[in-house]
Coordinates of C-alpha atoms and ligand atoms in Angstrom, one line a residue:
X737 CA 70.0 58.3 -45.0
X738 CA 71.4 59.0 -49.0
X739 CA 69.9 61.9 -50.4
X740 CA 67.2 61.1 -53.3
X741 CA 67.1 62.7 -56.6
X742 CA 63.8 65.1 -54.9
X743 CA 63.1 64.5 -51.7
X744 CA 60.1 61.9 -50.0
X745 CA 57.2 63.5 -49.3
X746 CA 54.6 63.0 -46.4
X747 CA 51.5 63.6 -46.0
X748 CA 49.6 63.2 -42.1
X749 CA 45.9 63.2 -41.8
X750 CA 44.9 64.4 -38.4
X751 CA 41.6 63.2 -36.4
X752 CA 40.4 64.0 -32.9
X753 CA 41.8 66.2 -30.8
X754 CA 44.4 69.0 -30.2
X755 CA 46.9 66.3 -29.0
X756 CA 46.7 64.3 -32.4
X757 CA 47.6 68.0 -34.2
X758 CA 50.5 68.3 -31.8
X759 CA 51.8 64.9 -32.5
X760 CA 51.8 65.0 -36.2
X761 CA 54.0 67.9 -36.0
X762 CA 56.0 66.0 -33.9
X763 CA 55.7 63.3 -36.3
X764 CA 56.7 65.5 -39.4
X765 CA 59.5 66.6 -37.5
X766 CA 61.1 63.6 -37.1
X767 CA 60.3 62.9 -40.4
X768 CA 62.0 65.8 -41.5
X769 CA 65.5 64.7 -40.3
X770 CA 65.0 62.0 -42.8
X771 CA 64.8 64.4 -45.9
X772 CA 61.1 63.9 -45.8
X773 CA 59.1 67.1 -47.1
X774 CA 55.5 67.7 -46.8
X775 CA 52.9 67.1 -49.3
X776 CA 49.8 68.9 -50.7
X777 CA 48.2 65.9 -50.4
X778 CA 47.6 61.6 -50.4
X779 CA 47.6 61.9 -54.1
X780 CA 51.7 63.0 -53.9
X781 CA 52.9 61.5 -50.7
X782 CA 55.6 58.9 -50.8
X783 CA 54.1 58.1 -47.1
X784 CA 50.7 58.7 -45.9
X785 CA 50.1 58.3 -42.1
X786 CA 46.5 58.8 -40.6
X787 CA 46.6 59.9 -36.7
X788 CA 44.0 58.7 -35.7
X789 CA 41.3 58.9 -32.8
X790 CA 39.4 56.2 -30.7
X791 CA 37.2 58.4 -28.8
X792 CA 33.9 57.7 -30.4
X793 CA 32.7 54.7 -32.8
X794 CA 32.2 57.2 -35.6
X795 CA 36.0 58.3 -34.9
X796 CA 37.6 55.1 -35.7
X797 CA 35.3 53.5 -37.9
X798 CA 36.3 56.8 -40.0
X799 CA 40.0 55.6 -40.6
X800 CA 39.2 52.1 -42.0
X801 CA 36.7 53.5 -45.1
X802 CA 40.0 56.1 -45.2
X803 CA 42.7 53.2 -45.5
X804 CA 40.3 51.7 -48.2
X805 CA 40.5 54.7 -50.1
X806 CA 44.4 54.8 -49.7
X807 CA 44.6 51.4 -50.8
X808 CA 42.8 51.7 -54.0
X809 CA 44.9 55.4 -54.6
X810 CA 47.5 52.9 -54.3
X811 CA 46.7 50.5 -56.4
X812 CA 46.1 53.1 -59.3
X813 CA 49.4 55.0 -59.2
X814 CA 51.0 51.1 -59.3
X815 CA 48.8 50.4 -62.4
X816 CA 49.9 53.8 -63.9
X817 CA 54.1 52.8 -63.3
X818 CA 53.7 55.9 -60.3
X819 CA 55.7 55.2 -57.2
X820 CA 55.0 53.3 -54.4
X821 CA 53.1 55.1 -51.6
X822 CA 53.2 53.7 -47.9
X823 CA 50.5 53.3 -45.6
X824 CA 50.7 54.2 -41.9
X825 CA 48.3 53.9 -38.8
X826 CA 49.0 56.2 -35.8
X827 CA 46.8 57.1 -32.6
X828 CA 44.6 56.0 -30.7
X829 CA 43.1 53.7 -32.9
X830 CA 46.6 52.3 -33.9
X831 CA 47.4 51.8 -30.2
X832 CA 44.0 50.3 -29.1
X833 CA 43.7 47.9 -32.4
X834 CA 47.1 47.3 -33.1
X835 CA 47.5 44.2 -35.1
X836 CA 43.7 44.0 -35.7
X837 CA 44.2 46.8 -37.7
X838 CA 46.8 44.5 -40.1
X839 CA 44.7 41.9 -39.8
X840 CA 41.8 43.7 -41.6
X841 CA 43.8 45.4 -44.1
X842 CA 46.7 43.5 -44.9
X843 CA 48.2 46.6 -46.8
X844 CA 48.9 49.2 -44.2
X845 CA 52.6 49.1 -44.1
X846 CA 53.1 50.5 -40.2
X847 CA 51.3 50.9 -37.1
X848 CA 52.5 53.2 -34.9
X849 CA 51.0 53.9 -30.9
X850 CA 51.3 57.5 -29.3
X851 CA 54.2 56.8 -27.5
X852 CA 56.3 55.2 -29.6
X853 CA 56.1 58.4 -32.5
X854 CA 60.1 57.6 -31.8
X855 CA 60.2 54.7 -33.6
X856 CA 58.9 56.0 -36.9
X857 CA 61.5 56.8 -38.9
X858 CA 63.2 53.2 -38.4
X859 CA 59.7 51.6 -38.9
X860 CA 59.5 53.8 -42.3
X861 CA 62.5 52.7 -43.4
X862 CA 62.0 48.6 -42.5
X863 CA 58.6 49.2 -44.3
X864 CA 60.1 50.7 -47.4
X865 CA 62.6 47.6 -47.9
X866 CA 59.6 44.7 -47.1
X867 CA 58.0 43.3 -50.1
X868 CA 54.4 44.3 -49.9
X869 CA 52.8 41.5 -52.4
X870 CA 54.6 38.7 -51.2
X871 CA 53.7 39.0 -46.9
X872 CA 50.1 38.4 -47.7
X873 CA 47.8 38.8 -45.0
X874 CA 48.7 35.7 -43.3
X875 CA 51.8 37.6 -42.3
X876 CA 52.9 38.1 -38.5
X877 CA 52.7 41.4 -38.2
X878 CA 54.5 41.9 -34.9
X879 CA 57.1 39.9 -36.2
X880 CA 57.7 42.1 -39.1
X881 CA 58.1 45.1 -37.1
X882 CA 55.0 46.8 -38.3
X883 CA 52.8 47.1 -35.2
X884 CA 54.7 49.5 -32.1
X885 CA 52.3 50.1 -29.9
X886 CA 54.3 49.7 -26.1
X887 CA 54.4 52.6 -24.0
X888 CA 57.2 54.2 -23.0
X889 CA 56.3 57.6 -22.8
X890 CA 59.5 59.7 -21.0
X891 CA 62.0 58.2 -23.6
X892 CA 59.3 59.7 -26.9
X893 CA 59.4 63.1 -25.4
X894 CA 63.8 62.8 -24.8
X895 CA 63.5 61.2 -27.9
X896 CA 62.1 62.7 -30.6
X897 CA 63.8 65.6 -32.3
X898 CA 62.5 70.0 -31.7
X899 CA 61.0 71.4 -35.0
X900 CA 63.5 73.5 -36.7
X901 CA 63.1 77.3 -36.2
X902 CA 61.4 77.4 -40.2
X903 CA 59.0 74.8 -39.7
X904 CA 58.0 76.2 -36.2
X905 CA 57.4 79.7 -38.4
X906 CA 55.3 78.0 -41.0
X907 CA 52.8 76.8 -38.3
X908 CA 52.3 80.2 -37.4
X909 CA 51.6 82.3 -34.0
X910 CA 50.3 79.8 -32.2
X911 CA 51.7 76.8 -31.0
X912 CA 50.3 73.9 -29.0
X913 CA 53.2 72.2 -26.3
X914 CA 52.2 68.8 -24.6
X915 CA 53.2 68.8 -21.4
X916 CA 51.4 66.1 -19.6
X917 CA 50.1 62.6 -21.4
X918 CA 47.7 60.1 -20.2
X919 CA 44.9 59.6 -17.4
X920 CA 44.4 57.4 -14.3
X921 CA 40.7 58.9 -13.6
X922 CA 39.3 56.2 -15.8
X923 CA 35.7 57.9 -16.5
X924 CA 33.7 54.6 -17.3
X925 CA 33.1 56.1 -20.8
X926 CA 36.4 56.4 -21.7
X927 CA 38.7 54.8 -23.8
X928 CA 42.0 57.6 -23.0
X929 CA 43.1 55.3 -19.7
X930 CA 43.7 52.9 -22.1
X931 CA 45.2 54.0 -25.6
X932 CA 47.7 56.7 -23.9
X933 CA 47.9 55.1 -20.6
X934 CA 49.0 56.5 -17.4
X935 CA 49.5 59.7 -16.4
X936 CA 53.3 61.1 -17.6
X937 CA 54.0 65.0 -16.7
X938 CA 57.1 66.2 -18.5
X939 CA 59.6 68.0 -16.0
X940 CA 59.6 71.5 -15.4
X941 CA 63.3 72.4 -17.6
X942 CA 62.0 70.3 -20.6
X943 CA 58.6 72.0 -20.6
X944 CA 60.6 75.5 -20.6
X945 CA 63.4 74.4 -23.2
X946 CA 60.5 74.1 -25.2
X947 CA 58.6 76.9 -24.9
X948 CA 61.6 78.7 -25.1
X949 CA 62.8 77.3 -28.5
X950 CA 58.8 77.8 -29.8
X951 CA 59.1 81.7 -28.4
X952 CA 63.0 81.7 -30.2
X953 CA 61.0 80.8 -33.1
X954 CA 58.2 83.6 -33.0
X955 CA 55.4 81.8 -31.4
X956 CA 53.2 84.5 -29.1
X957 CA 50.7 82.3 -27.8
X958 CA 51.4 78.8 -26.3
X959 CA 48.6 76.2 -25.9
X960 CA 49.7 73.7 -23.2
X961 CA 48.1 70.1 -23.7
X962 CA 47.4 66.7 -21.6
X963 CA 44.5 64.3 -21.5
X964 CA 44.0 65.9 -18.1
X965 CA 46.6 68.3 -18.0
X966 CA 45.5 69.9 -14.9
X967 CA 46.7 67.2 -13.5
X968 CA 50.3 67.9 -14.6
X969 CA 52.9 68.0 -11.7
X970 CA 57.1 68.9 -11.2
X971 CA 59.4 69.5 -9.2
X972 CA 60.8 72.8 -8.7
X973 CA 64.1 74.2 -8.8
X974 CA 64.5 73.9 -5.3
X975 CA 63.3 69.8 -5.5
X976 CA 60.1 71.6 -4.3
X977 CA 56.7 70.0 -6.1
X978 CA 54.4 72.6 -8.2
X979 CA 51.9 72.0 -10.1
X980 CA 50.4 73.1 -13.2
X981 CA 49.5 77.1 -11.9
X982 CA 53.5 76.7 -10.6
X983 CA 54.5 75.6 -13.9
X984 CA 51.9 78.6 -16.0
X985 CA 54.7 81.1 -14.2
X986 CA 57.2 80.3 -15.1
X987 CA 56.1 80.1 -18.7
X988 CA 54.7 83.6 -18.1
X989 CA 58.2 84.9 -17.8
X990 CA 59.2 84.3 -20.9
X991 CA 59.9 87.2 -22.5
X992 CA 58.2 87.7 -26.1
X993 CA 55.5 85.0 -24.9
X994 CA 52.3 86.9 -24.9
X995 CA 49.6 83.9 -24.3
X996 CA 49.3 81.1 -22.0
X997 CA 46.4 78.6 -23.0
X998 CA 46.0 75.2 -21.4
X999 CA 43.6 72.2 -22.2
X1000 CA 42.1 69.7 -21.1
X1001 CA 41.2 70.1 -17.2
X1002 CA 39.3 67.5 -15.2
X1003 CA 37.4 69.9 -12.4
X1004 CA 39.1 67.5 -9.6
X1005 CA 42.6 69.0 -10.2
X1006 CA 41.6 72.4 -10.4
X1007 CA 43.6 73.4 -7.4
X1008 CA 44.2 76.9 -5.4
X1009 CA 47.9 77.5 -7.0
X1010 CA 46.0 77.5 -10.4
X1011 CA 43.0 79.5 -9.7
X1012 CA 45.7 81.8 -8.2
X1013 CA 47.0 81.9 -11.6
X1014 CA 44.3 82.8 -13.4
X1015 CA 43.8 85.8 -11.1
X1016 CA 47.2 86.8 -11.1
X1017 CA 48.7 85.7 -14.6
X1018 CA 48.0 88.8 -17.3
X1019 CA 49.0 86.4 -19.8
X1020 CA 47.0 83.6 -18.7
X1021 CA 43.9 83.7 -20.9
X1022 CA 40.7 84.0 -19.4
X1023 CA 39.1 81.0 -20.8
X1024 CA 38.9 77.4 -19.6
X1025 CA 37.4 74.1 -21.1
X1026 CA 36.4 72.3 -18.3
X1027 CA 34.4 69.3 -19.1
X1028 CA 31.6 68.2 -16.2
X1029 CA 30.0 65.9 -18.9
X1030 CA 26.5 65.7 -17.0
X1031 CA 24.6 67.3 -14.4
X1032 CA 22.9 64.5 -12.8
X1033 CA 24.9 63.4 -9.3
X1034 CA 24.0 59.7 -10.3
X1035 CA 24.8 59.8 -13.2
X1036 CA 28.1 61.3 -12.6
X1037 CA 28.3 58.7 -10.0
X1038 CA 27.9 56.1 -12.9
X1039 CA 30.6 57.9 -15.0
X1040 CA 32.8 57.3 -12.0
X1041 CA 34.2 61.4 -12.2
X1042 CA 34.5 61.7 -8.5
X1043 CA 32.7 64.9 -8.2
X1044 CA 29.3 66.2 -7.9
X1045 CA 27.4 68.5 -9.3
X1046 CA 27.8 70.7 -6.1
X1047 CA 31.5 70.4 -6.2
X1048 CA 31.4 71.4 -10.2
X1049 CA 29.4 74.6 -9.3
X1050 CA 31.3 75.4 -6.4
X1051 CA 34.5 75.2 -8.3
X1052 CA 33.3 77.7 -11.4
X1053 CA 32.7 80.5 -8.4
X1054 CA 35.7 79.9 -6.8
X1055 CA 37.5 80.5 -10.4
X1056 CA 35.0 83.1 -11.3
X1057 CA 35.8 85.3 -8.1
X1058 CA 39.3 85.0 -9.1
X1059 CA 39.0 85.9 -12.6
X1060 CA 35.5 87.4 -13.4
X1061 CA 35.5 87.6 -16.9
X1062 CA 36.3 84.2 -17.2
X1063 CA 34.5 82.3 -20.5
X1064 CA 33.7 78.7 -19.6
X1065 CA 33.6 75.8 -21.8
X1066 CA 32.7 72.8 -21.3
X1067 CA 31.7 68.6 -22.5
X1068 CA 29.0 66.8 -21.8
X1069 CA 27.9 63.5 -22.8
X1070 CA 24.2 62.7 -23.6
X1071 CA 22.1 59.2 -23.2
X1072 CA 24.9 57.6 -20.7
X1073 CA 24.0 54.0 -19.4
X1074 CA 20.6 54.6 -17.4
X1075 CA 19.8 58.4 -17.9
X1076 CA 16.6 59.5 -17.3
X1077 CA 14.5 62.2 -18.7
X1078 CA 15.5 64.0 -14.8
X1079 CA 18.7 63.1 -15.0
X1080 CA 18.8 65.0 -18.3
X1081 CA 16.8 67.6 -17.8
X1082 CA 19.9 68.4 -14.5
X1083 CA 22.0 68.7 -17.5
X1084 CA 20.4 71.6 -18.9
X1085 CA 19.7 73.1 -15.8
X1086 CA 23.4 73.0 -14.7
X1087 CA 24.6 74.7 -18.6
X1088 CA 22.0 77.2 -17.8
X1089 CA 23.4 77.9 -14.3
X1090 CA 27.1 78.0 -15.5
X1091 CA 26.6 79.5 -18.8
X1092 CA 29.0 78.2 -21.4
X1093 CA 30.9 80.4 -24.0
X1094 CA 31.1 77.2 -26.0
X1095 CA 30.3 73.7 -25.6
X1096 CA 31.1 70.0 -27.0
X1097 CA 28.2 67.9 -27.2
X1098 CA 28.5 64.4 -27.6
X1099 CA 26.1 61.0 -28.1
X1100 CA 27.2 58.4 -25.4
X1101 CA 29.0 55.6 -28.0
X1102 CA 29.9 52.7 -26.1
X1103 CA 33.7 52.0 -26.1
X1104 CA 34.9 48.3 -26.0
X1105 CA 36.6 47.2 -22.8
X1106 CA 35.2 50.4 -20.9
X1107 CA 33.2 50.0 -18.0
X1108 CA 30.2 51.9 -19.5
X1109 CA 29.8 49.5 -22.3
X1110 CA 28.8 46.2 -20.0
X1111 CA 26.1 48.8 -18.3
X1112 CA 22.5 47.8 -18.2
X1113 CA 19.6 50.0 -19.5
X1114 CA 21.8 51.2 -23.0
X1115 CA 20.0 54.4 -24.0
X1116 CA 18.0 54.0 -27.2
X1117 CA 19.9 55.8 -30.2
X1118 CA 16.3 58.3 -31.1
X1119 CA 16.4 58.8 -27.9
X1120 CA 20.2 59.9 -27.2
X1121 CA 19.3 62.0 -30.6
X1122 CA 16.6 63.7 -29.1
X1123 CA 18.5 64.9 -26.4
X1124 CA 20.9 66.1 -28.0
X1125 CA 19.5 68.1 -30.5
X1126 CA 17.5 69.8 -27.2
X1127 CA 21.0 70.4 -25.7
X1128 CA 22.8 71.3 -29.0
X1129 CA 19.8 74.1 -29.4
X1130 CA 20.5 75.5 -25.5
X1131 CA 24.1 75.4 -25.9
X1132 CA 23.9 77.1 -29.4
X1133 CA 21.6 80.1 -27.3
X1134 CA 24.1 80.8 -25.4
X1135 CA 27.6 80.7 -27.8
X1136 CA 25.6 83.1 -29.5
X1137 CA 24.3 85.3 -26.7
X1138 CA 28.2 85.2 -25.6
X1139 CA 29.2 86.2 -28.9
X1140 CA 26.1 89.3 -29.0
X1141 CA 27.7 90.1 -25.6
X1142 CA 31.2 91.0 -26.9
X1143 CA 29.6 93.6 -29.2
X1144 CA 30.5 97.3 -28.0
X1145 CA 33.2 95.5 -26.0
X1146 CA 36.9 96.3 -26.6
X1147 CA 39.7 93.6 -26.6
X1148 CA 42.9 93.0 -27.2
X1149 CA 43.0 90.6 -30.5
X1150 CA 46.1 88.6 -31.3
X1151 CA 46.1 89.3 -35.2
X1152 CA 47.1 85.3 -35.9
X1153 CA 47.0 85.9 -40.1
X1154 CA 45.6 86.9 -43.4
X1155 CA 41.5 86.8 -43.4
X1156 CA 39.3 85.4 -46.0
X1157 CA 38.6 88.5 -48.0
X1158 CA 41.4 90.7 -48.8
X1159 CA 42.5 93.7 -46.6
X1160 CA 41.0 91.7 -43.8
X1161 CA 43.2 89.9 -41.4
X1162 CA 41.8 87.3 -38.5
X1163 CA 42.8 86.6 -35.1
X1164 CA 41.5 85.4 -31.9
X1165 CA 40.0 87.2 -28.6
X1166 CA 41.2 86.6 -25.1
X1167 CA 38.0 84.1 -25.0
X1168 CA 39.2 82.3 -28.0
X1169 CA 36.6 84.0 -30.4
X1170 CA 37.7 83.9 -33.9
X1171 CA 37.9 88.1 -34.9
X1172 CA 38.6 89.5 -38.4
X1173 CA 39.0 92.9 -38.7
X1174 CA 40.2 95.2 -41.4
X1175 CA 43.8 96.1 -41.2
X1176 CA 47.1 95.6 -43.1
X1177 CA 49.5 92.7 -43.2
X1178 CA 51.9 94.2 -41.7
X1179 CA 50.0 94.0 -38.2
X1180 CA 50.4 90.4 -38.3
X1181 CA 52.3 89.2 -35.4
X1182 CA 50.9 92.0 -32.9
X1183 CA 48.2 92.6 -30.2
X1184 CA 45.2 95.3 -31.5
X1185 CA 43.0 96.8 -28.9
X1186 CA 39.8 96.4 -30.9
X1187 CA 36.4 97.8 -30.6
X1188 CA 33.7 94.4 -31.5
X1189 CA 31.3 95.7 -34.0
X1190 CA 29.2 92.9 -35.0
X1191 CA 28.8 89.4 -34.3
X1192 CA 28.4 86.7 -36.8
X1193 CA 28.0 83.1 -36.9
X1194 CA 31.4 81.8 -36.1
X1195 CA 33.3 85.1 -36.1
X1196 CA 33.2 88.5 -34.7
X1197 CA 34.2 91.6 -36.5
X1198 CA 36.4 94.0 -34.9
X1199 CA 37.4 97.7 -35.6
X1200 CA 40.8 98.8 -34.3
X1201 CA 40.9 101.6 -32.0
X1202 CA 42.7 103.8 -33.2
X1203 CA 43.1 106.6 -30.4
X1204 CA 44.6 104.3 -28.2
X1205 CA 48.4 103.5 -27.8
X1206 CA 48.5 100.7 -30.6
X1207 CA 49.6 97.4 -27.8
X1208 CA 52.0 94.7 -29.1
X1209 CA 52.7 92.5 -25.2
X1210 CA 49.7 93.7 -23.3
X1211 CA 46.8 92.2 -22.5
X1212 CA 44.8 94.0 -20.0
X1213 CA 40.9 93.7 -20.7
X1214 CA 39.5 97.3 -20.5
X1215 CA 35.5 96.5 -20.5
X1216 CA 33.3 95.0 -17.5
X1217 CA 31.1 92.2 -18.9
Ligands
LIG1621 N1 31.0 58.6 -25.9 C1 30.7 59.9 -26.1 N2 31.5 60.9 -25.8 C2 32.7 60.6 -25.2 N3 33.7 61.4 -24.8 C3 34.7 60.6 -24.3 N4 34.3 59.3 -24.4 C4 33.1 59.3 -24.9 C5 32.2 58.3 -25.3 N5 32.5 57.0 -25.1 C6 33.7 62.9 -24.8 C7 33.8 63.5 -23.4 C8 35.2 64.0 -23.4 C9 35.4 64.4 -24.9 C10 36.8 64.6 -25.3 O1 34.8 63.4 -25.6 O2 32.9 64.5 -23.3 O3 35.4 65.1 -22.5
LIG1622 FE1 38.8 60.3 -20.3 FE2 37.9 61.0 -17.8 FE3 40.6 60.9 -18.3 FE4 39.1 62.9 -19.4 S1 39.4 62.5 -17.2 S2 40.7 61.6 -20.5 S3 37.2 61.8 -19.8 S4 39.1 59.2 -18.4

């Protein structure tokens, strides 16, 4: 592409989850080859894309009051001579609405599914030379090139071009690295069978190219992703098949990669090779999100996750006698299609026998062209608020009682960056608590054994120790809980 006089400027809102964060880097990224530079905000973007997420009602009814707002931004830099500004649609709600999405706002220039982020900049630059006032919204969108929303996952990942080694630094320590994309367990509640389809694993070399680049690049701590990523699968260099605990050590060889993370596990692929891991991975992070959504068999049944509430409890002692420090997370989903009061009240019992370190709680919202949203007996909305706020008030007991545990404790803390009050600097625990802690800048980029010294609402405060060796690549957890 010519070089403009300044260069184009982007600007990605990001809704949902970590995979959407991921993606718009990716997005920027490919962006980037195109001279495009990223902006402060809507107000000074030649191009504005929303990623956007379908998992709730209240998700993607979000992005249409937010392309109403663009629109009338856009209409007021025109009427003040500014430049033109154009309007994209990516996601989950692009890929599941797809020309609707045209259809009820004529002006959104592009429309862009999750795996076809490989198309952008050619859709950008089609968009930029199509005359906006005279396609009206009688115009055939599909036609026109504004709507991509096929699937072809393996050729976006081959596709679509690495961060450079300075924008890889500007997103900091941390980095997240999708390895696995899709779902075939079709949960009746859920829409992520459909917007990112089946399941894709990326192969092992690709997965370790990356990580290696990110590492290259100054990134400690690596967050794998997949809708289920548990579920990810390879082939070994030997042709022989691994699976995601195969694939964690390899990425634990790296040298200079301090932190392996992965999310989000579905408790039927939690398999021995990965438990294995997390007893025998240093650098595998003793904390796991793994979502069991209810804790009523028939409802679970109803929910179609092919496992009980046995199985679910079995599995966390399995992975606790493997790693017993382990801090469990978990989602659950109230006022599902014929819950009971019981059926509810197993839900608390089952997060009071697990204990969660954190929690997502969710009302059910019924998803067109799920299974759960043709189900009889629809739980009444006061009700489905009712139990939430009961579940929201146990699972806030015991964040908090988590977080009052870690006081007196000593951990290692990845000191991530600069804290909100100066002198201070904040990073995370190995259980993914936020810490700030009062040290120089200069210990940015380094692991601090720390003693925890209070607890507060969303953070805990840590005090280096100082008598210690100082660690940089060592994670070894020195208190019992
Ligand atoms: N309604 C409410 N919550 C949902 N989730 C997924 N689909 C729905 C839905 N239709 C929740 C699940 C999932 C998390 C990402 O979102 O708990 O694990
Ligand atoms: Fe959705 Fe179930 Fe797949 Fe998770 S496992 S993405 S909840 S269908």
């Amino acid at each position: 592409m010519s070089a403009p006089d300044h260069p184009k400027k982007l600007f990605i809102k990001t809704y949902g989850c970590q995979m959407n964060v991921y993606d718009s880097d990716r997005m920027a990224d490919a962006m980037a080859e195109e001279g495009y530079v990223a902006a402060a905000g809507p107000e000074d973007a030649d191009l504005v894309l929303l990623n956007t997420c379908h998992i709730r009602e209240k998700a993607s009814e979000k992005v249409f009051s937010e392309l109403g707002r663009l629109e009338a931004l856009r209409t007021q830099r025109e009427a003040a001579g500014g430049p033109d500004m154009l309007i994209g649609v990516a996601g989950c709600v692009a890929q599941a609405e797809g020309e609707e999405i045209v259809r009820r706002m004529p002006g959104v220039d592009l429309v862009v599914g999750p795996q076809s982020y490989h198309h952008l900049p050619e859709m950008v630059a089609k968009a930029s030379g199509r005359d906006r006032t005279a396609r009206g919204a009688a115009a055939r969108a599909a036609e026109d090139g504004r709507v991509a929303t096929d699937f072809a996952l393996a050729e976006k990942f081959a596709l679509l071009p690495r961060p450079t080694r300075e924008a890889v630094r500007a997103r900091g320590l941390t980095a997240f690295l999708t390895v696995q994309e899709g779902c075939d367990k079709f949960c009746s509640f859920c829409v992520v069978p459909y917007t990112r389809g089946a399941e894709v694993s990326r192969p092992v070399e690709d997965v370790l190219d990356e990580a290696r680049e990110l590492v290259a690049a100054g990134v400690m701590e690596l967050t794998l992703l997949g809708q289920n990523v548990n579920a990810w699968h390879g082939l070994d260099a030997d042709g022989r098949p691994v699976g995601l605990g195969g694939l964690l050590r390899r990425l634990a060889e790296i040298p200079g990669l301090v932190r392996l993370r992965y999310t989000t596990s579905h408790p039927r692929d939690m398999d021995d090779e990965l438990i294995a891991a997390h007893r025998d991975l240093e650098k595998l992070m003793p904390y796991l999100h793994l979502p069991v959504q209810s804790g009523s068999d028939s409802i679970l049944k109803a929910m179609n996750r092919r496992h009980t509430r046995a199985d679910y409890l079995r599995l966390i002692e399995r992975i606790r006698a493997a790693r017993p420090d382990i801090a469990m997370s978990g989602d659950f989903i109230v006022g599902f299609p014929g819950e009971t009061e019981a059926d509810f009240e197993a839900t608390l019992s089952i997060v009071r026998e697990v204990g969660y370190a954190s929690a997502f709680c969710f009302k059910y919202s019924p998803r067109p062209g799920t299974p759960g949203a043709g189900l009889p007996d629809q739980v009444p909305e006061a009700v489905k608020a009712e139990r939430l706020a009961r579940l929201l008030a146990l699972v806030g007991e015991q964040t908090q009682a988590f977080a009052r545990a870690s006081v007196g404790r000593t951990m290692d803390v990845l000191l991530e960056k600069k804290g909100r009050l100066s002198g201070q600097l904040g990073g995370r625990s190995p259980y993914l608590q936020a810490v700030h802690v009062a040290a120089p800048e200069s210990l940015i980029g380094t692991i601090q054994r720390m003693e925890i010294v209070a607890a507060g609402n969303n953070s805990l405060e840590g005090k280096i120790v100082t008598d210690s060796e100082p660690k940089s690549a060592s994670l070894v957890e020195s208190s019992a809980v």
